[in-house]
Coordinates of C-alpha atoms in Angstrom, one line a residue:
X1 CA 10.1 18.5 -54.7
X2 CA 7.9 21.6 -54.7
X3 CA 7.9 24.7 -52.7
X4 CA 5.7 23.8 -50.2
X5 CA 7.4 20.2 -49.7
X6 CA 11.0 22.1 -49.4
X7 CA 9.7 24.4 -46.8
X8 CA 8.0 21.8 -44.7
X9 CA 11.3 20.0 -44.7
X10 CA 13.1 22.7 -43.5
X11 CA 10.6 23.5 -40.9
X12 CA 11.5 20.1 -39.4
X13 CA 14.8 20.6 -39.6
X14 CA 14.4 23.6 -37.7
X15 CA 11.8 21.6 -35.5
X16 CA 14.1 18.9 -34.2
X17 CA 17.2 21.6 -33.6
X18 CA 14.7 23.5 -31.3
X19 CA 14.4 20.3 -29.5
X20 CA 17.9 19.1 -28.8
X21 CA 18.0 22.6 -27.7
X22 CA 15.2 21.9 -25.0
X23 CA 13.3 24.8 -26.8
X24 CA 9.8 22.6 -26.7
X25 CA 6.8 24.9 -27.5
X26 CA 9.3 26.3 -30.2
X27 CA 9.8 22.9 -31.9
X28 CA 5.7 21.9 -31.5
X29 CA 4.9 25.3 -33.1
X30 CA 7.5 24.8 -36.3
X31 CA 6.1 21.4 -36.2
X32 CA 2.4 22.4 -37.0
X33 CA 3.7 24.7 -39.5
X34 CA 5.4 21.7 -41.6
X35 CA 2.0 19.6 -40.9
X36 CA 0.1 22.1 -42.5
X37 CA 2.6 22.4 -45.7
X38 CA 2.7 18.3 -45.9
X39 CA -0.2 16.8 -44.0
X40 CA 1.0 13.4 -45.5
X41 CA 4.7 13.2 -43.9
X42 CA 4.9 11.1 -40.9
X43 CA 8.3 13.0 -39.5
X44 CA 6.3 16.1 -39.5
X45 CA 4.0 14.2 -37.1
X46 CA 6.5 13.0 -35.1
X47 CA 8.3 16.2 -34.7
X48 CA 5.0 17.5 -33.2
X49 CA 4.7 14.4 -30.5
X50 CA 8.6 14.2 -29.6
X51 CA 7.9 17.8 -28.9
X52 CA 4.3 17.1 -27.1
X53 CA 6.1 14.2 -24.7
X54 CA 8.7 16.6 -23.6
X55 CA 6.1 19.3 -22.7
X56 CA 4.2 16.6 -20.4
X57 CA 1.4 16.2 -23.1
X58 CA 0.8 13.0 -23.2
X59 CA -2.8 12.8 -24.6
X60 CA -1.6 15.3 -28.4
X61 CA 1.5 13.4 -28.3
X62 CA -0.3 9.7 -28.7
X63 CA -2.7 11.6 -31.1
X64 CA 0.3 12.7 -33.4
X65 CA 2.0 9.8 -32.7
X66 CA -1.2 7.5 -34.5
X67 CA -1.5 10.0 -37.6
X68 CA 2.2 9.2 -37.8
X69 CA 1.9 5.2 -37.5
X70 CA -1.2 5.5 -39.9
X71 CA 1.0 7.3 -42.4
X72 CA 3.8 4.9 -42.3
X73 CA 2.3 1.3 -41.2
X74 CA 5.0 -0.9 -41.5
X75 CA 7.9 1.4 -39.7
X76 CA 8.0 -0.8 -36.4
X77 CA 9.7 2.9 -34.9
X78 CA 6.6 4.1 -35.2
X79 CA 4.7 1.8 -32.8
X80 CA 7.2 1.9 -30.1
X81 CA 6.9 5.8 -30.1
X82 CA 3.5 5.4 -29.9
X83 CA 4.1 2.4 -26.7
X84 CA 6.1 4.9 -25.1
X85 CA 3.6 7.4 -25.2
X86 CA 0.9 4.8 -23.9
X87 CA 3.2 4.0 -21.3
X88 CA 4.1 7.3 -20.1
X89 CA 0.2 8.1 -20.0
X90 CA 0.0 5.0 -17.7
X91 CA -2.3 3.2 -20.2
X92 CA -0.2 0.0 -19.6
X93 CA -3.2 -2.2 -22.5
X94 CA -2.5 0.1 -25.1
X95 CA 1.5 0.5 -24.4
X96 CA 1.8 -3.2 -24.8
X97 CA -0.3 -3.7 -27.8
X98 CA 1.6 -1.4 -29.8
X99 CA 5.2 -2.2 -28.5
X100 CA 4.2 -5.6 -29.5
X101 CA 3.8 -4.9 -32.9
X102 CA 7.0 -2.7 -32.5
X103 CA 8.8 -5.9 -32.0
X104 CA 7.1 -8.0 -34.9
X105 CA 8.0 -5.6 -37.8
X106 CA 11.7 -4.4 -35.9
X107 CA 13.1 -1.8 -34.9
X108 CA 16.4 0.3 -34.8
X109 CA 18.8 -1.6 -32.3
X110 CA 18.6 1.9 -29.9
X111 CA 14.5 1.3 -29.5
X112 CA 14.8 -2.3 -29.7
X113 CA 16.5 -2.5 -25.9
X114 CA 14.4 0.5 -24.7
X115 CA 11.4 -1.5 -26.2
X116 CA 12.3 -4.8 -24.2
X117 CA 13.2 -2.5 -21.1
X118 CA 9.7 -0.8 -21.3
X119 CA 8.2 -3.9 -21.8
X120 CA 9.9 -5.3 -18.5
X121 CA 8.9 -2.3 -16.5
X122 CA 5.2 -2.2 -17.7
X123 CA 5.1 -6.5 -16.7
X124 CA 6.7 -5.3 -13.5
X125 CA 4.0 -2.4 -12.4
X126 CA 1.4 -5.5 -13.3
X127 CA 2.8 -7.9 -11.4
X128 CA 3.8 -10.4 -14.4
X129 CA 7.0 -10.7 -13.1
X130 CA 8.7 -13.7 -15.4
X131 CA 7.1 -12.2 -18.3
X132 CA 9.2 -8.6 -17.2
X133 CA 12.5 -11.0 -16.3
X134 CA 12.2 -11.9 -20.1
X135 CA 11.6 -9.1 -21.9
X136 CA 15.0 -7.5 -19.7
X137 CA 16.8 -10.6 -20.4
X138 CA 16.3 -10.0 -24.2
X139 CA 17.3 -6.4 -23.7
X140 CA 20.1 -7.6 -22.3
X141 CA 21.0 -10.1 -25.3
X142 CA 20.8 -7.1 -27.8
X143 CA 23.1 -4.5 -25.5
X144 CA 24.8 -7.1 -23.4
X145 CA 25.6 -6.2 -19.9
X146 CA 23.6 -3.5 -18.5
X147 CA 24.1 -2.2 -14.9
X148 CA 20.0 -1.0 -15.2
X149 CA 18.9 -3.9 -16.7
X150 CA 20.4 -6.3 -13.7
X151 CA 19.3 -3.9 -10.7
X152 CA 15.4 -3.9 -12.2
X153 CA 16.1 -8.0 -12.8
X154 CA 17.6 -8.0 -8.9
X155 CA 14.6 -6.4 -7.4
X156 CA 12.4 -8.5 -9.6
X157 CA 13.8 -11.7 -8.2
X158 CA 12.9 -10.3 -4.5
X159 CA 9.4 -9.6 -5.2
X160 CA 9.6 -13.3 -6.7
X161 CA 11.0 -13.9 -3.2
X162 CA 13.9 -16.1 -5.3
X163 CA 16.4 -14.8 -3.2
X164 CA 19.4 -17.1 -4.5
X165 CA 19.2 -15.8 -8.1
X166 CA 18.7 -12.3 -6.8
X167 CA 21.8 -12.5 -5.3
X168 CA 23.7 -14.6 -8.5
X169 CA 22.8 -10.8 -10.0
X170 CA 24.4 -8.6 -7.3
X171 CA 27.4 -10.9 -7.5
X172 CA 27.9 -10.0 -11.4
X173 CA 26.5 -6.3 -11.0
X174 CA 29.7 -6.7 -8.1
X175 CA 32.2 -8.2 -10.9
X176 CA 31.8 -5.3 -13.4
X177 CA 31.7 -2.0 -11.0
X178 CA 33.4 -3.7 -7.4
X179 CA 33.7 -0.1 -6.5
X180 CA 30.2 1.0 -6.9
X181 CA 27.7 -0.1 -3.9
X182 CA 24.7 -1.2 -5.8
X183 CA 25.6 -4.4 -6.0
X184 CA 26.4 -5.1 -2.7
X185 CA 22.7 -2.7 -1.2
X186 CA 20.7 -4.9 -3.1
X187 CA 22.3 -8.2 -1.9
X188 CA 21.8 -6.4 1.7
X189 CA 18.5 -5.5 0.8
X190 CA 17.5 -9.2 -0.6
X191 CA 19.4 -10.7 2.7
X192 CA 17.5 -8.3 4.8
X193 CA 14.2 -9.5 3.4
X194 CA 15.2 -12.9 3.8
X195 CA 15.7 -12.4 7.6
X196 CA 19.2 -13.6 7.4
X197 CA 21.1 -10.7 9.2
X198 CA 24.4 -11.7 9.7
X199 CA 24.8 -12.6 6.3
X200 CA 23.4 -9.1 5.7
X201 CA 26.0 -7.3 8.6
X202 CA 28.6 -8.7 6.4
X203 CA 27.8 -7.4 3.2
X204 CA 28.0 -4.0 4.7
X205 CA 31.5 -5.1 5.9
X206 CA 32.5 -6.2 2.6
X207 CA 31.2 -2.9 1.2
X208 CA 32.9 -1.0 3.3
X209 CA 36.1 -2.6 2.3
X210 CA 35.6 -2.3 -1.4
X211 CA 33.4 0.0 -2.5
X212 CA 33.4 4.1 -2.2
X213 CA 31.7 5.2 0.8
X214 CA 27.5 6.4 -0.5
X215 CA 25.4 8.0 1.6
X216 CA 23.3 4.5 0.5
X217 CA 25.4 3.0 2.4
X218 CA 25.5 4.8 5.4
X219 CA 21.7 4.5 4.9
X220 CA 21.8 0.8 4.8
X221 CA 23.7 0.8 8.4
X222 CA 21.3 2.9 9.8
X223 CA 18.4 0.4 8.5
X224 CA 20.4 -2.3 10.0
X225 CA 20.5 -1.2 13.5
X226 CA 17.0 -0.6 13.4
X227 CA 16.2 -3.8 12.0
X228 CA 18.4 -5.4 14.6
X229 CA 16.1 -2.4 17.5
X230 CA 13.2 -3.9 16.3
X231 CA 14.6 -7.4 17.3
X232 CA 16.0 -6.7 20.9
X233 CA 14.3 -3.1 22.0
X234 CA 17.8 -2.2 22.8
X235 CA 18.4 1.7 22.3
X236 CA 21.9 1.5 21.7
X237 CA 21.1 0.7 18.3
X238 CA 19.1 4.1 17.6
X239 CA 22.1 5.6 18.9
X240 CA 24.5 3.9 16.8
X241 CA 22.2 4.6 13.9
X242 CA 22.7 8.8 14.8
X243 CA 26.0 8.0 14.8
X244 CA 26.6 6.6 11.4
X245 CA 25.0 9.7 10.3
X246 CA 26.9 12.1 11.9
X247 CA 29.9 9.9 10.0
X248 CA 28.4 9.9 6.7
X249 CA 27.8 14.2 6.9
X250 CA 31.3 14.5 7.9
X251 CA 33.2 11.5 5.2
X252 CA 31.1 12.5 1.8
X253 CA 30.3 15.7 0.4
X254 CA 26.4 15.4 0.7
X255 CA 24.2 17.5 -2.0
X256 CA 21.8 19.5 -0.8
X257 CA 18.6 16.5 -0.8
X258 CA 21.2 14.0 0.8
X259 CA 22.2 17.0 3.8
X260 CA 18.1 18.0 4.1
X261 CA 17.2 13.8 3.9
X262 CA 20.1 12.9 6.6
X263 CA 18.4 15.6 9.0
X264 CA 14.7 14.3 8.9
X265 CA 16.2 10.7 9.5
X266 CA 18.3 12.2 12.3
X267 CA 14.6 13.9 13.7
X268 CA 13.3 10.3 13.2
X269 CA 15.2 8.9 15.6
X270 CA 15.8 11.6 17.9
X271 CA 11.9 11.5 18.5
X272 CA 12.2 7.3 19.0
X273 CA 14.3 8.4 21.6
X274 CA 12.1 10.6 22.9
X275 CA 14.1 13.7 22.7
X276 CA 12.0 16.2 21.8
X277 CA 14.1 19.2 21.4
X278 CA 16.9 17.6 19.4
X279 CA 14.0 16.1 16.7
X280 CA 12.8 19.8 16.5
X281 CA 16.3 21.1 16.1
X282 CA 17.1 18.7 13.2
X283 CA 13.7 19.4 11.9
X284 CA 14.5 23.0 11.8
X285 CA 17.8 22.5 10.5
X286 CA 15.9 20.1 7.4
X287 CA 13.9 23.4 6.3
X288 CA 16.9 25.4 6.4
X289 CA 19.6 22.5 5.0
X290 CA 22.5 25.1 3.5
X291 CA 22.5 27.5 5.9
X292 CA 22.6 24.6 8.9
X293 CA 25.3 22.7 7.2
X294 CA 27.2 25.2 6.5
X295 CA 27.2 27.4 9.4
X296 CA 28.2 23.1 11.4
X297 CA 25.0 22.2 12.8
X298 CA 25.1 18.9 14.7
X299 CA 22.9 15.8 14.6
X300 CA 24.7 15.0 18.0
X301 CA 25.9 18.0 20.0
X302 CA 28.8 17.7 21.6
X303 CA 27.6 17.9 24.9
X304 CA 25.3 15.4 24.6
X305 CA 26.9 12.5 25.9
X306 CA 29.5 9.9 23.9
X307 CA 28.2 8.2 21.2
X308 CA 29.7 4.8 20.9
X309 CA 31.4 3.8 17.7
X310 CA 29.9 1.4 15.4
X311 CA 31.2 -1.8 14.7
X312 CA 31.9 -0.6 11.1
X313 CA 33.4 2.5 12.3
X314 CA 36.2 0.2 14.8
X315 CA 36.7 -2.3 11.6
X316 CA 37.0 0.5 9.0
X317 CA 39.7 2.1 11.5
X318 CA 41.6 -1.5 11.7
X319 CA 41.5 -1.9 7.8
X320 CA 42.9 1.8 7.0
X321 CA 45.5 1.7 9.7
X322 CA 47.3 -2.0 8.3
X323 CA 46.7 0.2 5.0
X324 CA 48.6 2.8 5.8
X325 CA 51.2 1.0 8.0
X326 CA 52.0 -1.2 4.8
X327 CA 52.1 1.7 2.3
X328 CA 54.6 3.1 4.6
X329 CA 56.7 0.5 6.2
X330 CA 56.2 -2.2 3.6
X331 CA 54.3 -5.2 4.2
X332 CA 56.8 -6.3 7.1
X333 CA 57.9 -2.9 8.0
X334 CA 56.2 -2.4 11.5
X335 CA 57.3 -6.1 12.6
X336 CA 60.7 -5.4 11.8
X337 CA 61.2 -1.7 12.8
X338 CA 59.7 -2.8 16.2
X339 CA 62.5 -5.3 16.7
X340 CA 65.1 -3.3 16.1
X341 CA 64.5 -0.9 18.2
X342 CA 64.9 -1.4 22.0
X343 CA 62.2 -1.2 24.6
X344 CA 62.3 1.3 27.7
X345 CA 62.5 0.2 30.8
X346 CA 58.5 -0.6 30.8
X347 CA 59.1 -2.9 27.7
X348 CA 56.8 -0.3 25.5
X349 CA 58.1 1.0 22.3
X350 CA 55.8 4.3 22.6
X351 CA 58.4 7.0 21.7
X352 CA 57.7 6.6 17.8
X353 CA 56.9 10.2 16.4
X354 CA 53.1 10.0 14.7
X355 CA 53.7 10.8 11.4
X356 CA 51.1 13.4 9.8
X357 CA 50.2 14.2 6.2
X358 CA 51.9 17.5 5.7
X359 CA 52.7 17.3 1.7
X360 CA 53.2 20.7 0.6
X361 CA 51.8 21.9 3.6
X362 CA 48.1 22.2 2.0
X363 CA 45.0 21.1 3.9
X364 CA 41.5 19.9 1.9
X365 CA 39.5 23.3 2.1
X366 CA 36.1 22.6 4.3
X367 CA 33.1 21.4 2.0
X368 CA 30.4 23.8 2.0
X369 CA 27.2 24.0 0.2
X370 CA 26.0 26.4 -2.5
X371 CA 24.3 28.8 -1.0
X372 CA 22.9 29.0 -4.4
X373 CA 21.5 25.8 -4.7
X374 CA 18.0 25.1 -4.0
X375 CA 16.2 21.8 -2.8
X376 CA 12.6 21.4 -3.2
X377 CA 11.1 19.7 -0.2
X378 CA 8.6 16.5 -1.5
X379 CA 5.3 15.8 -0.8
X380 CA 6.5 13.0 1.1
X381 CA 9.2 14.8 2.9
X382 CA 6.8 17.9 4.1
X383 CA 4.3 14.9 5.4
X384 CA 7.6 13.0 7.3
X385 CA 8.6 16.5 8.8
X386 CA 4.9 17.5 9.3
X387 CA 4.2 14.2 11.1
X388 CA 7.5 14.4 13.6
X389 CA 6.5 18.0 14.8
X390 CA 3.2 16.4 15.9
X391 CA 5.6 13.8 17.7
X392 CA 8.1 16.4 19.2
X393 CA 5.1 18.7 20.5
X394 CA 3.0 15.6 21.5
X395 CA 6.3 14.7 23.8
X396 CA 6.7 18.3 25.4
X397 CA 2.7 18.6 25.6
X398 CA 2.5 21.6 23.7
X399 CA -1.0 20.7 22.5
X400 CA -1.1 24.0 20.4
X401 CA 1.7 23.5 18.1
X402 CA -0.1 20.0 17.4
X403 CA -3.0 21.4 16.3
X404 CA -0.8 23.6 13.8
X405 CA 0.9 21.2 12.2
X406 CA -1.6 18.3 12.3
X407 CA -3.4 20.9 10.3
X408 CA -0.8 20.6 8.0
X409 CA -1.2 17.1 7.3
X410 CA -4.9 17.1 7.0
X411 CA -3.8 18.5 3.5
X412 CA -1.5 15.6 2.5
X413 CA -2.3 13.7 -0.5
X414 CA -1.9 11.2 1.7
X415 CA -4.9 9.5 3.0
X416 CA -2.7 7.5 6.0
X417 CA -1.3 11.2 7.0
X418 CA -4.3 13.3 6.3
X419 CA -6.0 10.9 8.8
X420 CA -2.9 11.0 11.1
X421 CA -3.6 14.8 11.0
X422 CA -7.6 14.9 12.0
X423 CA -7.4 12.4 14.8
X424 CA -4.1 14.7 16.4
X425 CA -6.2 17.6 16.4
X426 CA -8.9 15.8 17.8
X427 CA -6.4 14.5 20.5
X428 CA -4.8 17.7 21.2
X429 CA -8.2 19.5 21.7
X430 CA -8.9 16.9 24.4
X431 CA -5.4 16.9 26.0
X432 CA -6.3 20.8 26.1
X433 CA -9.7 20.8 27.2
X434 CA -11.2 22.9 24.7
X435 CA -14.8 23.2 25.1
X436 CA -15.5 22.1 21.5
X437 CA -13.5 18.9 22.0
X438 CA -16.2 16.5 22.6
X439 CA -17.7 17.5 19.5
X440 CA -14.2 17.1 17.6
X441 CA -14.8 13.6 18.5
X442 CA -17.4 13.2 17.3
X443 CA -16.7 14.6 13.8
X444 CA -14.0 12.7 13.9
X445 CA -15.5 9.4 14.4
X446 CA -18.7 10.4 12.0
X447 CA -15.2 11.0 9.3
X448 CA -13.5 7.7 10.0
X449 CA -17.3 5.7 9.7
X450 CA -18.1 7.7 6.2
X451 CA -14.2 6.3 5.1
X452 CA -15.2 2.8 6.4
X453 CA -18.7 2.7 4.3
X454 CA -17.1 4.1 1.3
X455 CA -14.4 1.5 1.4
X456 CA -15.2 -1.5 3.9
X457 CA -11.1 -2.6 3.4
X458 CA -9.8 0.8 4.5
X459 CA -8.5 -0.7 7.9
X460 CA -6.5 2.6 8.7
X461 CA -10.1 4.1 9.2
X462 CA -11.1 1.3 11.8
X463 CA -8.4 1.8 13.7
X464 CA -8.3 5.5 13.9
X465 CA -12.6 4.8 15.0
X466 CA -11.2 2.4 17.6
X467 CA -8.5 5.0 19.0
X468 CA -11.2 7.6 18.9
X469 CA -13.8 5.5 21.0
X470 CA -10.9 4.4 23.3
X471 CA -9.7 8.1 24.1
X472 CA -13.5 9.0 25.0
X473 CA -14.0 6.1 27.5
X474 CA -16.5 4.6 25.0
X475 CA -14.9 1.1 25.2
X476 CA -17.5 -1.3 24.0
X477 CA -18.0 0.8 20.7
X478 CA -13.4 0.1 20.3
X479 CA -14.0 -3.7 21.1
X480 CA -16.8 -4.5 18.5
X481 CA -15.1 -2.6 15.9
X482 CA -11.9 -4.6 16.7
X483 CA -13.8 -7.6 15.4
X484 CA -12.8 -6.3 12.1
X485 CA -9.4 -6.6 12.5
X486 CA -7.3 -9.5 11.9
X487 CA -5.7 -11.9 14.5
X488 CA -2.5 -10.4 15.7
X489 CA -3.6 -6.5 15.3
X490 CA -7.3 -7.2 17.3
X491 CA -5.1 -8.4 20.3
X492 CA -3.1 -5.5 20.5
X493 CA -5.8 -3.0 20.1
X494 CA -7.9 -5.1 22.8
X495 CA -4.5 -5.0 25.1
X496 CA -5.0 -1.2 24.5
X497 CA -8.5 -0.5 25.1
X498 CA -7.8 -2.8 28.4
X499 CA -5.0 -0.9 29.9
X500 CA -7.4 2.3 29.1
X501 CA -9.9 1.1 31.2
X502 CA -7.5 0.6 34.0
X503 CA -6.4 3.9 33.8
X504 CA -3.4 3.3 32.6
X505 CA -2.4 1.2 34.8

């Protein structure tokens, strides 16, 4: 081995310690410094893309990648690299092609699975759905059970809408982690989407017995009453939805996204129940989430009003009383103390001291957050928050602070929000009279008709034209564009436009 050669080897060495260490650019640079000592090694290739997909560079690492599968052709490792790199690029053609031939010269059994998994998630995002249940199915004959591997084959079986072998997965995904909730959330979710609700009630129930409590679950109740409000109009169920998250901020100990997440759902339905200074308080508390969790802001202030118990909260009460009472007493214990001891003159036996947890006299310190910790708001999350202000203001008609934060949203990368945002402004203008608001209208409409020419199936731009013609009296304008609508959305647009002409009425 000559100089050069020994020193190029070395650089790689030093090339993949610099990235196990997470010190990237470090390991690309050594990397081109053993490329240009031994332009004919593969690894040195390969230690250059490994380091390029790490850094986000997808384009140099699939060029690297190729000198490296053109230097060593029949190394099936190579091609799935190369895949992988196609596949995080979101060139799905190319990805599959070379995992293909991946598969048909082999591979170590570590990129054998993740070649079969990418393989299944690429079918997936295509829609060939068997094809993705059979690549994961071989992945799972290499590995054998895999927790991942079932929940992408579970959700894969409810696009298939094949809801019976959706569930025959969350029953084994149940047998191997009983304590975990996955299993049972995506039987609720496949029960859910087969509009068989009670079935789906008592899979929470039977989570709640067996698994630890999850802020997904807590979630999952909440989408449960509001399924079940979207069936009867009954606004008991948003307020048993507030309080299963008051309950879930006060049983777990949230992180930081879950505390921030909990308040914009809280804001959600606050403004359903058209309370607009509790959606703007839990808003407020959202951009601030350590500071309002930890200095015991509430969802549901205390004088508020009662919020009734769930039916999951009264069973979850039964089952951890007849625990306790068993651990204590036995499993006959409270039948038989209460016979031997004699009632009062009432016939009540309600003189029995409560007993209390007092072991060693410690209590659980109160959870806090780290003040230290930050949490990163999403794109999505600034639109949801964005979005409920123009609610909350819209409510207490201060047309103003609509216009701010529809603003807001007119630079979502959105397209639904950003034109959520231009037609509030254009609302609020009118609601305040401003003298340009006529005009604002008709910018606004000129928008929406540009979006429909561009692209003739971009319905949220008809109905947004239809809104704006309805809000300016110009009614005939909203009912011929609601020809473009179909069946069930044209009649309740028409309904609309028809109570606008009456005023209201």
């Amino acid at each position: 081995m000559t100089s050069n050669q020994e020193r190029a080897k070395q650089l790689m060495a030093d090339s993949r310690f610099a990235f196990m260490n997470g010190q990237n650019r470090e390991a690309l640079n050594l990397a081109k410094e053993a490329i240009q000592l031994a332009s004919k090694d593969p690894d040195a290739y390969q230690c250059a893309a490994n380091a390029c997909m790490s850094l986000g560079d997808y384009d140099n690492a699939i060029d690297y990648y190729k000198k490296a599968v053109k230097l060593d052709t029949g190394n099936g490792n190579r091609y799935f690299n190369l895949g992988y790199a196609y596949a995080s690029a979101e060139k799905a053609g190319e990805a599959v092609k070379n995992l293909a031939k991946a598969e048909e010269l082999g591979c170590t059994p570590e990129n054998t699975v993740q070649l079969y998994n990418l393989l299944g998630i690429i079918c997936f995002d295509i829609g060939r759905y068997n094809d993705a249940l059979v690549n994961l199915s071989k992945a799972e004959a290499v590995i054998g059970i895999d927790m991942d591997i079932m929940r992408r084959k579970a959700i894969i079986y409810g696009m298939k809408n094949e809801i019976r072998k959706g569930l025959e997965v969350c029953n084994q995904m149940k047998l191997i982690a009983p304590s975990e909730y996955v299993g049972y959330q995506y039987a609720f979710k496949l029960l859910c989407q087969a509009k068989r609700l009670e079935a789906a009630k008592r899979e929470l129930e039977i989570a709640a017995k067996y698994s630890v409590p999850s802020m997904d679950y807590y979630m999952d109740c909440v989408t449960f009453e509001l399924q079940n409000y979207g069936n009867d109009k009954n606004r008991d169920h948003m307020k048993k939805a507030l309080a299963l998250l008051v309950k879930a901020m006060k049983t777990l100990k949230p992180s930081v996204k879950e505390v921030t997440e909990t308040y914009i759902s809280s804001a959600e339905l606050w403004l359903q129940l058209e309370d607009a200074d509790r959606t703007i308080a839990c808003l407020n508390a959202a951009l601030n989430p350590v500071s309002s969790y930890n200095l015991g802001f509430e969802i549901v202030p205390e004088d508020h009003g009662e919020i009734p118990l769930t039916e999951y909260d009264i069973e979850e009460m039964i089952e951890n009383d007849r625990i306790r009472i068993e651990n204590e007493l036995g499993e006959y214990g409270l039948e038989e103390l209460a016979e031997s001891i004699e009632p009062d003159e009432d016939g009540q036996r309600d003189y029995l001291t409560v007993l209390e947890d007092t072991e060693n006299g410690s209590t659980e310190e109160e959870y806090k957050l780290d003040e230290n910790e930050k949490y990163e708001l999403t794109p999505d999350n600034i639109d949801q928050i964005n979005r409920l202000y123009v609610g909350a203001y819209t409510l207490k008609s201060d047309f103003r602070r609509v216009i701010d934060y529809a603003r807001k949203l007119q630079s979502s990368e959105s397209t639904h929000n950003k034109y959520i945002g231009i037609y509030s402004e254009a609302n609020a203008c009118m609601k305040l009279g401003t003298e340009d608001h006529k005009q604002k209208y008709e910018e606004v409409i000129k928008f929406f008709r540009n979006a429909m020419i561009k692209d003739p199936s971009d319905i949220a731009a008809v109905t947004f034209r239809i809104q704006c013609y309805t809000d300016i009296g110009e009614y005939g304008e909203a009912e011929q564009l609601c020809n473009l609508l179909t069946p069930e959305i044209r009649k309740s647009f028409l309904e609309k436009i028809k109570e606008a002409k009456g005023g209201g009425e």
